[in-house]
């Protein structure tokens, strides 16, 4: 058959490291975790951290550079960038985690079906290969063009673009596990098919799946920013890092801070998530770590 | 439904397993791997049948087809006279209690994320043989029986040595009180001293529970020790089947002769007949395009014209000594 060959995923049989040891070996994970926690707290308590309305217009005070009054300055219509960044973190994190959760759940289900059912596999993988042939950002833009701008639609669009990766991963793991002697042994000792799936196959897919979820989360945050930058993301009334950058783009030479500050937040968030992901990968799946 | 007069525990009749090789756009079957190509034998209660052959000759596939872990292409498998060949997975389930398996690789045959006790207890709960505390007790008894300590139940497979893991595999197979255990090279991954322990354990268990074994192996010394009868496989077919003594003393098939001559002798005989080392030329031919006629003719030192065209029948040339060779048959 002309099915594309997935990277064979090894079943981790090596003993897992303890959390303490993992943290000792990956001090960057503590850093990433701390930064991420701070960002989450910042998003949750945004109303307490600023007294200014992120959408209030103050045309006379437009394009003020960062100062004690406006920490991150104001944009061309006088909105406070600090409070817009705080509220924008909500959009980024909701989209990031939303996509990570949705695409992992959907991908897990579709991947399990593909890995277990030969006919289903042929059909599902053709669709997934087709989806993967389209660059995820283009696909998300196209999907957003079909619907109206809202956070939910952004999550759905990015999920559809990210799902094939998860499906391939899960399917690969299931195909490898299905041939493992311990699965055959379970069959030989009369374990029912769905129990095999739940007890022997699902737990062994979790480690690579959680790791993949962190990468998807980071990539979804970037995709959301790109969509908002292009005006295809969240509605313009909702502050998001992407549309702050977009609005500041034309004024880059006079007010670079409008672009630079949300850009920094974006980079730091993605970096923090990736650091956590790397640590998780080494903790959950040492063999995968060596190959990457 | 018991067949009248059937004293055989397992009967295998002309079992075949061919793997299609699919190529091209529409997955046409371009050729087939004749992994198992018509094997027949039976096993009596309490008997051990050794199945030997080189790697790639179809021994393990035969074992899996008998266990219905893979569906046989054709042929019949009967357990206590009941045909289990065409049963659906659901119907097959009740017969799995009688038919258990021990795998070769003690590392990959145990789920790394389940505790040793859960692994051994799984068949018990599958067949609702025991519940709750009773499962614990029975698993503890099984642990003791195979030479493990019940305290080790909470450990995970990676905390055991190779030999201990294989004991776990044996305990899991024993849990449901089977009548036949298929051992798919159960000792070849272990080192020699541990092999002996595991084989002695298997033989003790046979005495105790009257188990039958289909013992698949490539090590003739091991097979000689444990088997009552031995079947020799070459390229998907059984070429010789007889009791242990006559196979090792007077092999009739040239392939068996060659195999036996390759077994190292700890004490080379001084006075007795000195065995000549028969070295076979070439490799095992591919099971995708097996040779015509007798499959062994390409490497057989005695091959003659008839061997190239006519496949020798598997015949009983002496009482209970079956062989497929033109030299021995009619």
mmCIF file of N, CA and C in Angstrom, chain A residues 124-245:
data_model
loop_
_atom_site.group_PDB
_atom_site.id
_atom_site.type_symbol
_atom_site.label_atom_id
_atom_site.label_comp_id
_atom_site.label_asym_id
_atom_site.label_seq_id
_atom_site.Cartn_x
_atom_site.Cartn_y
_atom_site.Cartn_z
ATOM 1 N N UNK A 124 -9.236 7.724 6.341
ATOM 2 C CA UNK A 124 -8.833 8.812 7.239
ATOM 3 C C UNK A 124 -7.466 9.363 6.852
ATOM 4 N N UNK A 125 -6.527 8.477 6.569
ATOM 5 C CA UNK A 125 -5.181 8.977 6.293
ATOM 6 C C UNK A 125 -5.116 9.737 4.969
ATOM 7 N N UNK A 126 -5.971 9.361 4.000
ATOM 8 C CA UNK A 126 -5.982 10.141 2.754
ATOM 9 C C UNK A 126 -6.449 11.569 3.051
ATOM 10 N N UNK A 127 -7.512 11.685 3.868
ATOM 11 C CA UNK A 127 -8.008 13.017 4.204
ATOM 12 C C UNK A 127 -6.931 13.793 4.958
ATOM 13 N N UNK A 128 -6.273 13.134 5.911
ATOM 14 C CA UNK A 128 -5.254 13.809 6.718
ATOM 15 C C UNK A 128 -4.067 14.230 5.850
ATOM 16 N N UNK A 129 -3.659 13.354 4.923
ATOM 17 C CA UNK A 129 -2.561 13.729 4.021
ATOM 18 C C UNK A 129 -2.962 14.949 3.206
ATOM 19 N N UNK A 130 -4.224 14.961 2.775
ATOM 20 C CA UNK A 130 -4.719 16.106 2.019
ATOM 21 C C UNK A 130 -4.652 17.387 2.833
ATOM 22 N N UNK A 131 -5.112 17.307 4.087
ATOM 23 C CA UNK A 131 -5.078 18.482 4.963
ATOM 24 C C UNK A 131 -3.644 18.938 5.208
ATOM 25 N N UNK A 132 -2.746 17.960 5.345
ATOM 26 C CA UNK A 132 -1.356 18.312 5.650
ATOM 27 C C UNK A 132 -0.658 18.949 4.464
ATOM 28 N N UNK A 133 -1.195 18.700 3.268
ATOM 29 C CA UNK A 133 -0.564 19.273 2.083
ATOM 30 C C UNK A 133 -0.767 20.784 2.036
ATOM 31 N N UNK A 134 -1.811 21.280 2.736
ATOM 32 C CA UNK A 134 -2.069 22.716 2.762
ATOM 33 C C UNK A 134 -1.333 23.302 3.959
ATOM 34 N N UNK A 135 -0.575 24.391 3.764
ATOM 35 C CA UNK A 135 0.085 24.983 4.924
ATOM 36 C C UNK A 135 -0.949 25.359 5.982
ATOM 37 N N UNK A 136 -0.699 25.048 7.233
ATOM 38 C CA UNK A 136 -1.699 25.230 8.293
ATOM 39 C C UNK A 136 -2.242 26.660 8.360
ATOM 40 N N UNK A 137 -1.363 27.649 8.115
ATOM 41 C CA UNK A 137 -1.830 29.034 8.229
ATOM 42 C C UNK A 137 -2.807 29.364 7.110
ATOM 43 N N UNK A 138 -2.462 28.907 5.890
ATOM 44 C CA UNK A 138 -3.383 29.138 4.762
ATOM 45 C C UNK A 138 -4.723 28.470 5.030
ATOM 46 N N UNK A 139 -4.655 27.242 5.562
ATOM 47 C CA UNK A 139 -5.884 26.510 5.834
ATOM 48 C C UNK A 139 -6.721 27.267 6.869
ATOM 49 N N UNK A 140 -6.052 27.761 7.911
ATOM 50 C CA UNK A 140 -6.777 28.486 8.957
ATOM 51 C C UNK A 140 -7.376 29.780 8.383
ATOM 52 N N UNK A 141 -6.616 30.477 7.532
ATOM 53 C CA UNK A 141 -7.149 31.710 6.921
ATOM 54 C C UNK A 141 -8.375 31.384 6.082
ATOM 55 N N UNK A 142 -8.262 30.303 5.280
ATOM 56 C CA UNK A 142 -9.379 29.921 4.422
ATOM 57 C C UNK A 142 -10.603 29.580 5.259
ATOM 58 N N UNK A 143 -10.392 28.838 6.353
ATOM 59 C CA UNK A 143 -11.518 28.467 7.196
ATOM 60 C C UNK A 143 -12.123 29.697 7.861
ATOM 61 N N UNK A 144 -11.278 30.637 8.278
ATOM 62 C CA UNK A 144 -11.792 31.845 8.911
ATOM 63 C C UNK A 144 -12.589 32.680 7.918
ATOM 64 N N UNK A 145 -12.176 32.621 6.644
ATOM 65 C CA UNK A 145 -12.898 33.379 5.619
ATOM 66 C C UNK A 145 -14.325 32.874 5.467
ATOM 67 N N UNK A 146 -14.546 31.615 5.837
ATOM 68 C CA UNK A 146 -15.876 31.034 5.679
ATOM 69 C C UNK A 146 -16.806 31.407 6.821
ATOM 70 N N UNK A 147 -16.223 31.816 7.960
ATOM 71 C CA UNK A 147 -17.070 32.082 9.130
ATOM 72 C C UNK A 147 -16.849 33.516 9.601
ATOM 73 N N UNK A 148 -17.588 33.877 10.667
ATOM 74 C CA UNK A 148 -17.361 35.232 11.166
ATOM 75 C C UNK A 148 -16.275 35.174 12.237
ATOM 76 N N UNK A 149 -15.631 36.320 12.448
ATOM 77 C CA UNK A 149 -14.516 36.376 13.381
ATOM 78 C C UNK A 149 -14.996 36.197 14.815
ATOM 79 N N UNK A 150 -14.461 35.197 15.507
ATOM 80 C CA UNK A 150 -14.720 35.036 16.935
ATOM 81 C C UNK A 150 -13.664 34.094 17.478
ATOM 82 N N UNK A 151 -13.489 34.129 18.805
ATOM 83 C CA UNK A 151 -12.442 33.275 19.382
ATOM 84 C C UNK A 151 -12.736 31.802 19.126
ATOM 85 N N UNK A 152 -14.026 31.408 19.245
ATOM 86 C CA UNK A 152 -14.376 29.995 19.043
ATOM 87 C C UNK A 152 -14.009 29.549 17.636
ATOM 88 N N UNK A 153 -14.337 30.416 16.659
ATOM 89 C CA UNK A 153 -14.038 30.027 15.282
ATOM 90 C C UNK A 153 -12.539 29.944 15.036
ATOM 91 N N UNK A 154 -11.775 30.834 15.692
ATOM 92 C CA UNK A 154 -10.321 30.752 15.548
ATOM 93 C C UNK A 154 -9.829 29.411 16.095
ATOM 94 N N UNK A 155 -10.375 29.018 17.260
ATOM 95 C CA UNK A 155 -9.954 27.738 17.851
ATOM 96 C C UNK A 155 -10.280 26.581 16.904
ATOM 97 N N UNK A 156 -11.502 26.597 16.366
ATOM 98 C CA UNK A 156 -11.904 25.506 15.474
ATOM 99 C C UNK A 156 -11.008 25.479 14.237
ATOM 100 N N UNK A 157 -10.764 26.655 13.645
ATOM 101 C CA UNK A 157 -9.975 26.698 12.412
ATOM 102 C C UNK A 157 -8.557 26.181 12.656
ATOM 103 N N UNK A 158 -7.935 26.632 13.756
ATOM 104 C CA UNK A 158 -6.558 26.180 13.999
ATOM 105 C C UNK A 158 -6.544 24.695 14.372
ATOM 106 N N UNK A 159 -7.581 24.255 15.090
ATOM 107 C CA UNK A 159 -7.661 22.828 15.428
ATOM 108 C C UNK A 159 -7.678 21.973 14.165
ATOM 109 N N UNK A 160 -8.513 22.377 13.200
ATOM 110 C CA UNK A 160 -8.583 21.589 11.963
ATOM 111 C C UNK A 160 -7.223 21.559 11.279
ATOM 112 N N UNK A 161 -6.507 22.681 11.336
ATOM 113 C CA UNK A 161 -5.200 22.710 10.696
ATOM 114 C C UNK A 161 -4.177 21.860 11.441
ATOM 115 N N UNK A 162 -4.341 21.723 12.769
ATOM 116 C CA UNK A 162 -3.328 21.008 13.557
ATOM 117 C C UNK A 162 -3.630 19.515 13.725
ATOM 118 N N UNK A 163 -4.899 19.149 13.539
ATOM 119 C CA UNK A 163 -5.307 17.796 13.865
ATOM 120 C C UNK A 163 -4.536 16.682 13.116
ATOM 121 N N UNK A 164 -4.213 16.886 11.815
ATOM 122 C CA UNK A 164 -3.527 15.787 11.123
ATOM 123 C C UNK A 164 -2.232 15.325 11.807
ATOM 124 N N UNK A 165 -1.511 16.292 12.386
ATOM 125 C CA UNK A 165 -0.273 15.928 13.079
ATOM 126 C C UNK A 165 -0.541 14.960 14.222
ATOM 127 N N UNK A 166 -1.586 15.272 15.010
ATOM 128 C CA UNK A 166 -1.911 14.407 16.144
ATOM 129 C C UNK A 166 -2.364 13.046 15.651
ATOM 130 N N UNK A 167 -3.198 13.046 14.588
ATOM 131 C CA UNK A 167 -3.704 11.779 14.068
ATOM 132 C C UNK A 167 -2.535 10.889 13.645
ATOM 133 N N UNK A 168 -1.596 11.470 12.934
ATOM 134 C CA UNK A 168 -0.450 10.672 12.479
ATOM 135 C C UNK A 168 0.322 10.121 13.659
ATOM 136 N N UNK A 169 0.506 10.959 14.663
ATOM 137 C CA UNK A 169 1.265 10.517 15.836
ATOM 138 C C UNK A 169 0.560 9.348 16.519
ATOM 139 N N UNK A 170 -0.739 9.541 16.794
ATOM 140 C CA UNK A 170 -1.486 8.507 17.523
ATOM 141 C C UNK A 170 -1.548 7.232 16.698
ATOM 142 N N UNK A 171 -1.818 7.380 15.407
ATOM 143 C CA UNK A 171 -1.910 6.204 14.549
ATOM 144 C C UNK A 171 -0.584 5.443 14.547
ATOM 145 N N UNK A 172 0.511 6.197 14.446
ATOM 146 C CA UNK A 172 1.816 5.549 14.457
ATOM 147 C C UNK A 172 2.042 4.758 15.728
ATOM 148 N N UNK A 173 1.691 5.371 16.862
ATOM 149 C CA UNK A 173 1.887 4.686 18.144
ATOM 150 C C UNK A 173 0.992 3.444 18.216
ATOM 151 N N UNK A 174 -0.275 3.596 17.780
ATOM 152 C CA UNK A 174 -1.193 2.458 17.853
ATOM 153 C C UNK A 174 -0.711 1.320 16.968
ATOM 154 N N UNK A 175 -0.249 1.652 15.747
ATOM 155 C CA UNK A 175 0.217 0.599 14.843
ATOM 156 C C UNK A 175 1.409 -0.135 15.441
ATOM 157 N N UNK A 176 2.302 0.614 16.094
ATOM 158 C CA UNK A 176 3.462 -0.044 16.706
ATOM 159 C C UNK A 176 3.014 -0.908 17.877
ATOM 160 N N UNK A 177 2.123 -0.356 18.693
ATOM 161 C CA UNK A 177 1.700 -1.076 19.893
ATOM 162 C C UNK A 177 0.902 -2.319 19.552
ATOM 163 N N UNK A 178 0.096 -2.205 18.485
ATOM 164 C CA UNK A 178 -0.789 -3.311 18.134
ATOM 165 C C UNK A 178 -0.010 -4.599 17.892
ATOM 166 N N UNK A 179 1.215 -4.456 17.374
ATOM 167 C CA UNK A 179 2.016 -5.636 17.060
ATOM 168 C C UNK A 179 2.896 -6.055 18.231
ATOM 169 N N UNK A 180 2.840 -5.298 19.327
ATOM 170 C CA UNK A 180 3.684 -5.645 20.473
ATOM 171 C C UNK A 180 3.232 -6.963 21.083
ATOM 172 N N UNK A 181 4.185 -7.800 21.471
ATOM 173 C CA UNK A 181 3.802 -9.075 22.083
ATOM 174 C C UNK A 181 2.875 -8.912 23.291
ATOM 175 N N UNK A 182 3.002 -7.816 24.049
ATOM 176 C CA UNK A 182 2.116 -7.742 25.218
ATOM 177 C C UNK A 182 0.664 -7.510 24.819
ATOM 178 N N UNK A 183 0.442 -6.921 23.641
ATOM 179 C CA UNK A 183 -0.930 -6.784 23.155
ATOM 180 C C UNK A 183 -1.435 -8.141 22.655
ATOM 181 N N UNK A 184 -0.560 -8.879 21.970
ATOM 182 C CA UNK A 184 -0.946 -10.228 21.538
ATOM 183 C C UNK A 184 -1.199 -11.121 22.741
ATOM 184 N N UNK A 185 -0.353 -10.946 23.763
ATOM 185 C CA UNK A 185 -0.537 -11.750 24.974
ATOM 186 C C UNK A 185 -1.890 -11.447 25.603
ATOM 187 N N UNK A 186 -2.280 -10.162 25.596
ATOM 188 C CA UNK A 186 -3.573 -9.786 26.156
ATOM 189 C C UNK A 186 -4.702 -10.417 25.342
ATOM 190 N N UNK A 187 -4.530 -10.411 24.003
ATOM 191 C CA UNK A 187 -5.544 -11.048 23.168
ATOM 192 C C UNK A 187 -5.633 -12.531 23.482
ATOM 193 N N UNK A 188 -4.451 -13.157 23.616
ATOM 194 C CA UNK A 188 -4.418 -14.595 23.872
ATOM 195 C C UNK A 188 -5.021 -14.920 25.233
ATOM 196 N N UNK A 189 -4.942 -13.971 26.184
ATOM 197 C CA UNK A 189 -5.557 -14.299 27.472
ATOM 198 C C UNK A 189 -7.001 -13.807 27.540
ATOM 199 N N UNK A 190 -7.593 -13.563 26.390
ATOM 200 C CA UNK A 190 -9.030 -13.338 26.347
ATOM 201 C C UNK A 190 -9.472 -11.933 26.700
ATOM 202 N N UNK A 191 -8.574 -10.958 26.616
ATOM 203 C CA UNK A 191 -8.979 -9.585 26.893
ATOM 204 C C UNK A 191 -9.782 -9.053 25.698
ATOM 205 N N UNK A 192 -10.917 -8.405 25.993
ATOM 206 C CA UNK A 192 -11.767 -7.903 24.902
ATOM 207 C C UNK A 192 -11.092 -6.729 24.209
ATOM 208 N N UNK A 193 -11.451 -6.561 22.931
ATOM 209 C CA UNK A 193 -10.764 -5.563 22.104
ATOM 210 C C UNK A 193 -10.775 -4.172 22.732
ATOM 211 N N UNK A 194 -11.943 -3.735 23.255
ATOM 212 C CA UNK A 194 -11.964 -2.360 23.758
ATOM 213 C C UNK A 194 -11.197 -2.225 25.071
ATOM 214 N N UNK A 195 -11.107 -3.328 25.812
ATOM 215 C CA UNK A 195 -10.288 -3.288 27.034
ATOM 216 C C UNK A 195 -8.810 -3.183 26.649
ATOM 217 N N UNK A 196 -8.416 -3.907 25.610
ATOM 218 C CA UNK A 196 -7.030 -3.809 25.132
ATOM 219 C C UNK A 196 -6.730 -2.368 24.762
ATOM 220 N N UNK A 197 -7.697 -1.762 24.049
ATOM 221 C CA UNK A 197 -7.514 -0.373 23.621
ATOM 222 C C UNK A 197 -7.335 0.551 24.825
ATOM 223 N N UNK A 198 -8.193 0.375 25.820
ATOM 224 C CA UNK A 198 -8.169 1.278 26.974
ATOM 225 C C UNK A 198 -7.017 0.970 27.921
ATOM 226 N N UNK A 199 -6.724 -0.297 28.124
ATOM 227 C CA UNK A 199 -5.775 -0.661 29.165
ATOM 228 C C UNK A 199 -4.348 -0.761 28.638
ATOM 229 N N UNK A 200 -4.202 -1.254 27.405
ATOM 230 C CA UNK A 200 -2.845 -1.508 26.931
ATOM 231 C C UNK A 200 -2.373 -0.483 25.921
ATOM 232 N N UNK A 201 -3.279 0.079 25.155
ATOM 233 C CA UNK A 201 -2.823 0.966 24.085
ATOM 234 C C UNK A 201 -2.902 2.429 24.505
ATOM 235 N N UNK A 202 -4.060 2.854 25.013
ATOM 236 C CA UNK A 202 -4.235 4.267 25.358
ATOM 237 C C UNK A 202 -3.166 4.797 26.324
ATOM 238 N N UNK A 203 -2.900 4.119 27.436
ATOM 239 C CA UNK A 203 -1.907 4.684 28.377
ATOM 240 C C UNK A 203 -0.540 4.874 27.730
ATOM 241 N N UNK A 204 -0.203 4.012 26.776
ATOM 242 C CA UNK A 204 1.107 4.122 26.151
ATOM 243 C C UNK A 204 1.172 5.215 25.086
ATOM 244 N N UNK A 205 -0.005 5.756 24.675
ATOM 245 C CA UNK A 205 0.030 6.862 23.718
ATOM 246 C C UNK A 205 0.113 8.206 24.448
ATOM 247 N N UNK A 206 -0.156 8.193 25.771
ATOM 248 C CA UNK A 206 -0.276 9.454 26.497
ATOM 249 C C UNK A 206 1.001 10.284 26.477
ATOM 250 N N UNK A 207 2.151 9.645 26.711
ATOM 251 C CA UNK A 207 3.388 10.413 26.830
ATOM 252 C C UNK A 207 3.680 11.232 25.562
ATOM 253 N N UNK A 208 3.765 10.583 24.389
ATOM 254 C CA UNK A 208 4.034 11.398 23.207
ATOM 255 C C UNK A 208 2.923 12.409 22.928
ATOM 256 N N UNK A 209 1.691 12.055 23.317
ATOM 257 C CA UNK A 209 0.564 12.942 23.044
ATOM 258 C C UNK A 209 0.649 14.231 23.866
ATOM 259 N N UNK A 210 0.993 14.106 25.138
ATOM 260 C CA UNK A 210 1.098 15.289 26.001
ATOM 261 C C UNK A 210 2.208 16.202 25.492
ATOM 262 N N UNK A 211 3.313 15.584 25.092
ATOM 263 C CA UNK A 211 4.427 16.371 24.570
ATOM 264 C C UNK A 211 3.994 17.116 23.306
ATOM 265 N N UNK A 212 3.312 16.376 22.425
ATOM 266 C CA UNK A 212 2.836 16.990 21.185
ATOM 267 C C UNK A 212 1.880 18.143 21.491
ATOM 268 N N UNK A 213 1.043 17.968 22.522
ATOM 269 C CA UNK A 213 0.072 18.998 22.872
ATOM 270 C C UNK A 213 0.762 20.314 23.225
ATOM 271 N N UNK A 214 1.899 20.251 23.903
ATOM 272 C CA UNK A 214 2.584 21.501 24.262
ATOM 273 C C UNK A 214 3.083 22.209 22.999
ATOM 274 N N UNK A 215 3.594 21.436 22.048
ATOM 275 C CA UNK A 215 4.079 22.075 20.817
ATOM 276 C C UNK A 215 2.921 22.672 20.029
ATOM 277 N N UNK A 216 1.786 21.959 20.029
ATOM 278 C CA UNK A 216 0.625 22.471 19.319
ATOM 279 C C UNK A 216 0.149 23.754 19.976
ATOM 280 N N UNK A 217 0.186 23.787 21.311
ATOM 281 C CA UNK A 217 -0.235 24.975 22.049
ATOM 282 C C UNK A 217 0.611 26.169 21.602
ATOM 283 N N UNK A 218 1.930 25.995 21.567
ATOM 284 C CA UNK A 218 2.821 27.086 21.164
ATOM 285 C C UNK A 218 2.545 27.497 19.727
ATOM 286 N N UNK A 219 2.394 26.524 18.859
ATOM 287 C CA UNK A 219 2.199 26.862 17.454
ATOM 288 C C UNK A 219 0.835 27.506 17.228
ATOM 289 N N UNK A 220 -0.182 27.123 18.032
ATOM 290 C CA UNK A 220 -1.507 27.732 17.890
ATOM 291 C C UNK A 220 -1.477 29.200 18.311
ATOM 292 N N UNK A 221 -0.687 29.516 19.337
ATOM 293 C CA UNK A 221 -0.596 30.912 19.782
ATOM 294 C C UNK A 221 -0.007 31.767 18.661
ATOM 295 N N UNK A 222 1.014 31.229 18.001
ATOM 296 C CA UNK A 222 1.616 31.976 16.886
ATOM 297 C C UNK A 222 0.622 32.100 15.738
ATOM 298 N N UNK A 223 -0.051 30.987 15.423
ATOM 299 C CA UNK A 223 -1.010 31.034 14.314
ATOM 300 C C UNK A 223 -2.113 32.051 14.597
ATOM 301 N N UNK A 224 -2.577 32.075 15.856
ATOM 302 C CA UNK A 224 -3.625 33.044 16.213
ATOM 303 C C UNK A 224 -3.118 34.465 15.987
ATOM 304 N N UNK A 225 -1.869 34.718 16.419
ATOM 305 C CA UNK A 225 -1.303 36.058 16.237
ATOM 306 C C UNK A 225 -1.217 36.410 14.758
ATOM 307 N N UNK A 226 -0.820 35.423 13.955
ATOM 308 C CA UNK A 226 -0.725 35.677 12.512
ATOM 309 C C UNK A 226 -2.104 35.979 11.948
ATOM 310 N N UNK A 227 -3.103 35.181 12.351
ATOM 311 C CA UNK A 227 -4.462 35.408 11.858
ATOM 312 C C UNK A 227 -4.938 36.809 12.240
ATOM 313 N N UNK A 228 -4.706 37.183 13.503
ATOM 314 C CA UNK A 228 -5.151 38.508 13.937
ATOM 315 C C UNK A 228 -4.371 39.606 13.216
ATOM 316 N N UNK A 229 -3.106 39.363 12.982
ATOM 317 C CA UNK A 229 -2.274 40.326 12.267
ATOM 318 C C UNK A 229 -2.831 40.558 10.869
ATOM 319 N N UNK A 230 -3.300 39.473 10.263
ATOM 320 C CA UNK A 230 -3.831 39.580 8.906
ATOM 321 C C UNK A 230 -5.283 40.020 8.901
ATOM 322 N N UNK A 231 -5.850 40.207 10.090
ATOM 323 C CA UNK A 231 -7.249 40.613 10.163
ATOM 324 C C UNK A 231 -8.201 39.464 9.947
ATOM 325 N N UNK A 232 -7.722 38.230 10.041
ATOM 326 C CA UNK A 232 -8.583 37.066 9.833
ATOM 327 C C UNK A 232 -8.822 36.326 11.137
ATOM 328 N N UNK A 233 -8.458 36.947 12.233
ATOM 329 C CA UNK A 233 -8.574 36.234 13.506
ATOM 330 C C UNK A 233 -9.733 36.711 14.342
ATOM 331 N N UNK A 234 -9.434 37.042 15.611
ATOM 332 C CA UNK A 234 -10.491 37.511 16.511
ATOM 333 C C UNK A 234 -10.991 38.871 16.021
ATOM 334 N N UNK A 235 -12.241 39.222 16.373
ATOM 335 C CA UNK A 235 -12.768 40.507 15.898
ATOM 336 C C UNK A 235 -11.885 41.671 16.377
ATOM 337 N N UNK A 236 -11.805 42.749 15.615
ATOM 338 C CA UNK A 236 -10.916 43.860 15.956
ATOM 339 C C UNK A 236 -11.258 44.507 17.296
ATOM 340 N N UNK A 237 -12.478 44.294 17.784
ATOM 341 C CA UNK A 237 -12.857 44.883 19.076
ATOM 342 C C UNK A 237 -12.213 44.159 20.250
ATOM 343 N N UNK A 238 -11.777 42.933 20.022
ATOM 344 C CA UNK A 238 -11.122 42.181 21.095
ATOM 345 C C UNK A 238 -9.620 42.389 20.978
ATOM 346 N N UNK A 239 -8.964 42.918 22.022
ATOM 347 C CA UNK A 239 -7.520 43.103 21.902
ATOM 348 C C UNK A 239 -6.804 41.764 21.880
ATOM 349 N N UNK A 240 -5.901 41.625 20.930
ATOM 350 C CA UNK A 240 -5.094 40.407 20.880
ATOM 351 C C UNK A 240 -3.704 40.836 20.443
ATOM 352 N N UNK A 241 -2.699 40.061 20.840
ATOM 353 C CA UNK A 241 -1.325 40.466 20.538
ATOM 354 C C UNK A 241 -1.140 40.644 19.041
ATOM 355 N N UNK A 242 -1.777 39.767 18.299
ATOM 356 C CA UNK A 242 -1.648 39.844 16.837
ATOM 357 C C UNK A 242 -2.193 41.148 16.282
ATOM 358 N N UNK A 243 -3.396 41.564 16.747
ATOM 359 C CA UNK A 243 -3.918 42.787 16.130
ATOM 360 C C UNK A 243 -3.301 44.062 16.712
ATOM 361 N N UNK A 244 -2.692 43.968 17.906
ATOM 362 C CA UNK A 244 -1.932 45.134 18.383
ATOM 363 C C UNK A 244 -0.744 45.364 17.455
ATOM 364 N N UNK A 245 -0.053 44.259 17.133
ATOM 365 C CA UNK A 245 1.115 44.372 16.233
ATOM 366 C C UNK A 245 0.664 44.895 14.877
#
